[in-house]
Amino acid sequence: MAEEKRLWWKEAVIYQIYPRSFQDSNGDGIGDLAGITSRLPYLKELGVDVIWLSPVYKSPNDDNGYDISDYRDIMTEFGTMADFDKMLQTAHELGLKIVMDLVVNHTSDEHPWFIESRSSKDSPLRDFYIWKDPKNGKAPNNWESCFSGSAWEFDEKTGQYYLHLFSKKQPDLNWENPKVRDEVFDMMTWWCEKGIDGFRMDVISMISKDQRFPDGEPTVGDLGFYGPYVYNGPRVHEFLQEMNRRVLSKYDLLTVGEAAGVTVDEAKKYANAEGTELGMVFHFEHVEAIPGALAGKWTDKKPHLPELRATLNKWQLELEGKAWNSLYWDNHDQPRAVSRFGNDAPKWRVLSAKMLATCLHMMKGTPYIYQGEEFGMTNMHFATIEDCDDIQARNAYQQYVVEEKLVDGPTMLRYFDEMSRDNARTPVQWDDSANAGFTTGKPWFTVNPNYKEINAKAAMADPESVYHYYKKLIALRHSLPIIPYGVFEPLLLDSESIYAYKRHLDGQTLTVACNFTDKEVACDLFEGLSGEEIISNYKEHKAGVLQPYEARVVLS
Ligand code: GLC
Ligand code: CA
């Protein structure tokens, strides 16, 4: 097998910041750039290498910054470009890199391009977006927005529909138009010249639409799923290769594409080892809904280990030597890792959070930590729809509970407790003071009431905490090349409870076993195995078994 190319971003650990909920500095209840700057020493201490910032650009905040009205300016609530420059400089002084979120599948409807584009059919920017005539007096096709309802919005003024795969306030850019690509690539170059260290590319697998715009397969009601005509579309690789030639290849960047609908075969193209497109992609297969979930997302069922393991193993094995994996349990669009894949009951929270971290951080690929995950933040509880903020949840409630009556309110709220993006968006719990130390004002979104027990300060003071365990995992990756580069070998494929695997590099072997249940289970992987235990969430082991949520890693 060819020697894996060694690159800094393959050895790095990435930390995602959702700025709105990270740290407020001026008491307005909204996280901001100065708040991030003040917490950089915390991230340095944790040991991560790179920060991925969810969008900080000018935005009317219909989708919390994923609707951008000016790519070269900062969201008013987050501060100024001077605050950004200071943050970047401070990060670089500390040896931390900053990766920007690049949201270029769509803009805000308040972006000057869209304002101009919608002004008339003859506008020179008309073709910057996707405009279509009505079909039989209705939308051009049945595509459903990711945030419920039709993906087409009728514009009275010019009598045409525009496409928005997300909210109405997020019109899709027309990547077929070379002028759109010029603008996007110029803007990216501008940020690269500023000295940023990479891009996380929002829904980048969706930028090339099938130009025939065929109807999708109906899912809920008579609206259709656009996936086959949008995900990994006809020209997506061509566009990314052009982006690579014109921008990415000129700098030393970390690039990761958020790739809804990506398969392993597609990932081998996006993240090919020759580096002609992106460094890596986020796939969704392990976080994707459980069969039977409403609209492919809403459920209160827990993932089942054998399927979860089969999915992750497939990605490990298939990408070996061909493309690079990115590893994550959660992010700003997913519920909290410990609540979803582990067990957030007080008895098991710490053990299961450590177990999950072990399982992920010992795999091959670049691991991502979502803010608060490193000390075990959990899901929130939503008692009423008024408690919810996320546009996806609110629209889904309106459609499936109020209009279509497919489920009742309490059921939907139970689904939200399990799956809503709001779970990840409650403010970071820094300490046990008012508002968890997030703000001195009124927080923009409810602080999880469990902050008195679960907070960064308490975790830092406790050597047995989830925080110190993450710190150790990060340090191990930096000291042992087998962790980033070892070849993956799956084990115990019949087990209902254990996720186990080996990694191999230069005559060394790492043996990893994780019990995903609250029961003791038989496991003889470590019997007679000589070597050094490099990390475990239990101080003592029992012969022939893994204890509840036990994780062990031995280097031999
Ligand atoms: C991505 C983002 C998500 C956003 C959507 C539209 O999936 O991660 O937060 O709502 O794209 O930009
Ligand atoms: Ca603020």
mmCIF file of C-alpha atoms in Angstrom, residues 148-320:
data_model
loop_
_atom_site.group_PDB
_atom_site.id
_atom_site.type_symbol
_atom_site.label_atom_id
_atom_site.label_comp_id
_atom_site.label_asym_id
_atom_site.label_seq_id
_atom_site.Cartn_x
_atom_site.Cartn_y
_atom_site.Cartn_z
ATOM 1 C CA SER A 148 -40.256 22.401 5.029
ATOM 2 C CA GLY A 149 -42.602 23.572 2.291
ATOM 3 C CA SER A 150 -41.840 24.102 -1.387
ATOM 4 C CA ALA A 151 -38.268 24.944 -2.392
ATOM 5 C CA TRP A 152 -39.691 27.569 -4.798
ATOM 6 C CA GLU A 153 -40.910 31.016 -3.873
ATOM 7 C CA PHE A 154 -43.066 33.040 -6.240
ATOM 8 C CA ASP A 155 -41.927 36.596 -6.768
ATOM 9 C CA GLU A 156 -44.903 38.819 -7.654
ATOM 10 C CA LYS A 157 -42.870 41.568 -9.220
ATOM 11 C CA THR A 158 -41.392 39.543 -12.078
ATOM 12 C CA GLY A 159 -43.849 36.639 -12.138
ATOM 13 C CA GLN A 160 -41.200 33.950 -11.706
ATOM 14 C CA TYR A 161 -40.162 31.546 -8.966
ATOM 15 C CA TYR A 162 -36.715 31.419 -7.386
ATOM 16 C CA LEU A 163 -35.168 28.301 -5.876
ATOM 17 C CA HIS A 164 -34.314 28.084 -2.172
ATOM 18 C CA LEU A 165 -33.311 24.644 -0.932
ATOM 19 C CA PHE A 166 -33.283 26.132 2.581
ATOM 20 C CA SER A 167 -35.391 29.049 3.844
ATOM 21 C CA LYS A 168 -37.115 31.585 1.564
ATOM 22 C CA LYS A 169 -34.509 34.013 2.761
ATOM 23 C CA GLN A 170 -31.710 31.788 1.387
ATOM 24 C CA PRO A 171 -31.995 31.889 -2.428
ATOM 25 C CA ASP A 172 -29.686 29.414 -4.199
ATOM 26 C CA LEU A 173 -26.872 30.831 -6.293
ATOM 27 C CA ASN A 174 -26.643 29.712 -9.909
ATOM 28 C CA TRP A 175 -23.230 28.032 -10.146
ATOM 29 C CA GLU A 176 -23.766 27.447 -13.868
ATOM 30 C CA ASN A 177 -23.057 31.157 -14.322
ATOM 31 C CA PRO A 178 -19.270 31.699 -14.606
ATOM 32 C CA LYS A 179 -19.676 35.193 -13.144
ATOM 33 C CA VAL A 180 -21.014 33.670 -9.927
ATOM 34 C CA ARG A 181 -17.949 31.461 -9.710
ATOM 35 C CA ASP A 182 -15.663 34.437 -10.357
ATOM 36 C CA GLU A 183 -17.290 36.352 -7.517
ATOM 37 C CA VAL A 184 -17.099 33.428 -5.106
ATOM 38 C CA PHE A 185 -13.470 32.679 -5.931
ATOM 39 C CA ASP A 186 -12.500 36.362 -5.596
ATOM 40 C CA MET A 187 -14.145 36.501 -2.199
ATOM 41 C CA MET A 188 -12.356 33.332 -1.073
ATOM 42 C CA THR A 189 -9.031 34.759 -2.239
ATOM 43 C CA TRP A 190 -9.735 37.909 -0.259
ATOM 44 C CA TRP A 191 -10.098 35.851 2.942
ATOM 45 C CA CYS A 192 -7.043 33.765 2.148
ATOM 46 C CA GLU A 193 -5.019 36.947 1.702
ATOM 47 C CA LYS A 194 -6.192 37.998 5.146
ATOM 48 C CA GLY A 195 -4.451 34.908 6.436
ATOM 49 C CA ILE A 196 -7.247 32.504 7.342
ATOM 50 C CA ASP A 197 -6.302 28.829 7.368
ATOM 51 C CA GLY A 198 -9.079 27.082 5.529
ATOM 52 C CA PHE A 199 -12.743 26.648 4.725
ATOM 53 C CA ARG A 200 -15.557 24.426 5.903
ATOM 54 C CA MET A 201 -17.837 24.474 2.887
ATOM 55 C CA ASP A 202 -21.526 24.573 3.684
ATOM 56 C CA VAL A 203 -23.694 22.071 1.732
ATOM 57 C CA ILE A 204 -21.080 22.071 -1.007
ATOM 58 C CA SER A 205 -22.424 18.806 -2.432
ATOM 59 C CA MET A 206 -25.565 20.728 -3.483
ATOM 60 C CA ILE A 207 -24.142 23.500 -5.677
ATOM 61 C CA SER A 208 -24.690 21.756 -9.020
ATOM 62 C CA LYS A 209 -28.346 21.189 -9.861
ATOM 63 C CA ASP A 210 -29.577 18.878 -12.601
ATOM 64 C CA GLN A 211 -30.496 21.481 -15.207
ATOM 65 C CA ARG A 212 -33.577 19.534 -16.275
ATOM 66 C CA PHE A 213 -35.055 20.211 -12.802
ATOM 67 C CA PRO A 214 -37.078 16.981 -12.667
ATOM 68 C CA ASP A 215 -39.657 16.260 -9.974
ATOM 69 C CA GLY A 216 -38.351 14.427 -6.920
ATOM 70 C CA GLU A 217 -39.851 11.328 -5.341
ATOM 71 C CA PRO A 218 -42.738 12.480 -3.055
ATOM 72 C CA THR A 219 -41.885 12.145 0.634
ATOM 73 C CA VAL A 220 -44.387 13.790 2.941
ATOM 74 C CA GLY A 221 -47.590 15.094 1.307
ATOM 75 C CA ASP A 222 -47.157 15.884 -2.393
ATOM 76 C CA LEU A 223 -43.778 17.558 -2.078
ATOM 77 C CA GLY A 224 -40.731 15.770 -3.395
ATOM 78 C CA PHE A 225 -37.204 15.037 -2.237
ATOM 79 C CA TYR A 226 -34.719 16.876 -4.435
ATOM 80 C CA GLY A 227 -31.731 14.756 -3.405
ATOM 81 C CA PRO A 228 -31.061 12.818 -6.610
ATOM 82 C CA TYR A 229 -31.064 16.008 -8.688
ATOM 83 C CA VAL A 230 -29.052 18.137 -6.316
ATOM 84 C CA TYR A 231 -26.662 15.992 -4.238
ATOM 85 C CA ASN A 232 -23.338 15.404 -6.024
ATOM 86 C CA GLY A 233 -24.855 17.026 -9.109
ATOM 87 C CA PRO A 234 -23.557 16.775 -12.690
ATOM 88 C CA ARG A 235 -20.920 19.525 -12.462
ATOM 89 C CA VAL A 236 -20.009 19.540 -8.763
ATOM 90 C CA HIS A 237 -16.551 18.006 -9.242
ATOM 91 C CA GLU A 238 -15.805 20.273 -12.168
ATOM 92 C CA PHE A 239 -16.714 23.328 -10.063
ATOM 93 C CA LEU A 240 -14.591 22.182 -7.131
ATOM 94 C CA GLN A 241 -11.630 21.420 -9.370
ATOM 95 C CA GLU A 242 -11.934 24.916 -10.773
ATOM 96 C CA MET A 243 -12.085 26.317 -7.223
ATOM 97 C CA ASN A 244 -9.035 24.263 -6.346
ATOM 98 C CA ARG A 245 -7.045 25.490 -9.353
ATOM 99 C CA ARG A 246 -8.033 29.108 -8.962
ATOM 100 C CA VAL A 247 -7.929 29.468 -5.159
ATOM 101 C CA LEU A 248 -7.239 26.528 -2.874
ATOM 102 C CA SER A 249 -4.051 25.268 -4.503
ATOM 103 C CA LYS A 250 -2.417 28.662 -3.978
ATOM 104 C CA TYR A 251 -2.523 28.407 -0.171
ATOM 105 C CA ASP A 252 -1.844 25.804 2.515
ATOM 106 C CA LEU A 253 -5.417 25.269 3.685
ATOM 107 C CA LEU A 254 -7.584 22.844 5.553
ATOM 108 C CA THR A 255 -10.678 22.253 3.455
ATOM 109 C CA VAL A 256 -13.692 20.219 4.456
ATOM 110 C CA GLY A 257 -16.874 19.963 2.462
ATOM 111 C CA GLU A 258 -20.182 19.481 4.203
ATOM 112 C CA ALA A 259 -21.528 16.867 1.828
ATOM 113 C CA ALA A 260 -25.130 15.912 2.442
ATOM 114 C CA GLY A 261 -25.976 12.892 0.302
ATOM 115 C CA VAL A 262 -22.353 11.902 -0.214
ATOM 116 C CA THR A 263 -21.563 8.206 -0.711
ATOM 117 C CA VAL A 264 -18.141 6.621 -0.217
ATOM 118 C CA ASP A 265 -17.624 6.587 -3.971
ATOM 119 C CA GLU A 266 -18.392 10.276 -4.248
ATOM 120 C CA ALA A 267 -16.194 11.031 -1.226
ATOM 121 C CA LYS A 268 -13.264 9.410 -3.009
ATOM 122 C CA LYS A 269 -13.640 12.127 -5.641
ATOM 123 C CA TYR A 270 -14.273 15.124 -3.354
ATOM 124 C CA ALA A 271 -11.458 14.227 -0.965
ATOM 125 C CA ASN A 272 -9.174 12.410 -3.389
ATOM 126 C CA ALA A 273 -5.634 11.822 -2.157
ATOM 127 C CA GLU A 274 -4.175 13.706 -5.144
ATOM 128 C CA GLY A 275 -5.748 16.832 -3.659
ATOM 129 C CA THR A 276 -7.492 18.130 -6.767
ATOM 130 C CA GLU A 277 -10.693 19.028 -4.903
ATOM 131 C CA LEU A 278 -11.023 19.161 -1.088
ATOM 132 C CA GLY A 279 -9.070 17.798 1.865
ATOM 133 C CA MET A 280 -11.989 15.896 3.369
ATOM 134 C CA VAL A 281 -15.780 15.808 3.564
ATOM 135 C CA PHE A 282 -18.393 15.398 6.259
ATOM 136 C CA HIS A 283 -20.702 12.542 5.406
ATOM 137 C CA PHE A 284 -24.051 12.097 7.150
ATOM 138 C CA GLU A 285 -24.529 8.353 7.103
ATOM 139 C CA HIS A 286 -23.870 7.747 10.805
ATOM 140 C CA VAL A 287 -26.052 10.625 12.001
ATOM 141 C CA GLU A 288 -28.750 10.157 9.421
ATOM 142 C CA ALA A 289 -32.182 9.324 10.512
ATOM 143 C CA ILE A 290 -33.314 6.058 11.720
ATOM 144 C CA PRO A 291 -35.711 4.287 9.342
ATOM 145 C CA GLY A 292 -39.272 5.537 9.720
ATOM 146 C CA ALA A 293 -38.302 8.985 10.966
ATOM 147 C CA LEU A 294 -40.770 11.704 10.013
ATOM 148 C CA ALA A 295 -39.476 13.644 6.961
ATOM 149 C CA GLY A 296 -36.264 11.653 7.252
ATOM 150 C CA LYS A 297 -35.254 13.379 10.483
ATOM 151 C CA TRP A 298 -37.746 13.506 13.335
ATOM 152 C CA THR A 299 -37.721 10.535 15.680
ATOM 153 C CA ASP A 300 -37.208 9.636 19.318
ATOM 154 C CA LYS A 301 -35.472 6.355 18.564
ATOM 155 C CA LYS A 302 -31.836 5.796 19.452
ATOM 156 C CA PRO A 303 -29.268 4.607 16.930
ATOM 157 C CA HIS A 304 -28.483 0.887 17.015
ATOM 158 C CA LEU A 305 -24.801 -0.009 17.450
ATOM 159 C CA PRO A 306 -24.434 -2.722 14.781
ATOM 160 C CA GLU A 307 -25.690 -0.366 12.054
ATOM 161 C CA LEU A 308 -23.741 2.596 13.371
ATOM 162 C CA ARG A 309 -20.585 0.484 13.445
ATOM 163 C CA ALA A 310 -21.165 -0.967 9.981
ATOM 164 C CA THR A 311 -21.527 2.547 8.583
ATOM 165 C CA LEU A 312 -18.419 3.956 10.228
ATOM 166 C CA ASN A 313 -16.365 0.842 9.394
ATOM 167 C CA LYS A 314 -17.383 1.126 5.766
ATOM 168 C CA TRP A 315 -16.059 4.693 5.634
ATOM 169 C CA GLN A 316 -12.832 3.679 7.368
ATOM 170 C CA LEU A 317 -12.172 0.760 5.029
ATOM 171 C CA GLU A 318 -13.285 2.302 1.771
ATOM 172 C CA LEU A 319 -11.372 5.540 2.090
ATOM 173 C CA GLU A 320 -8.100 3.852 3.128
#
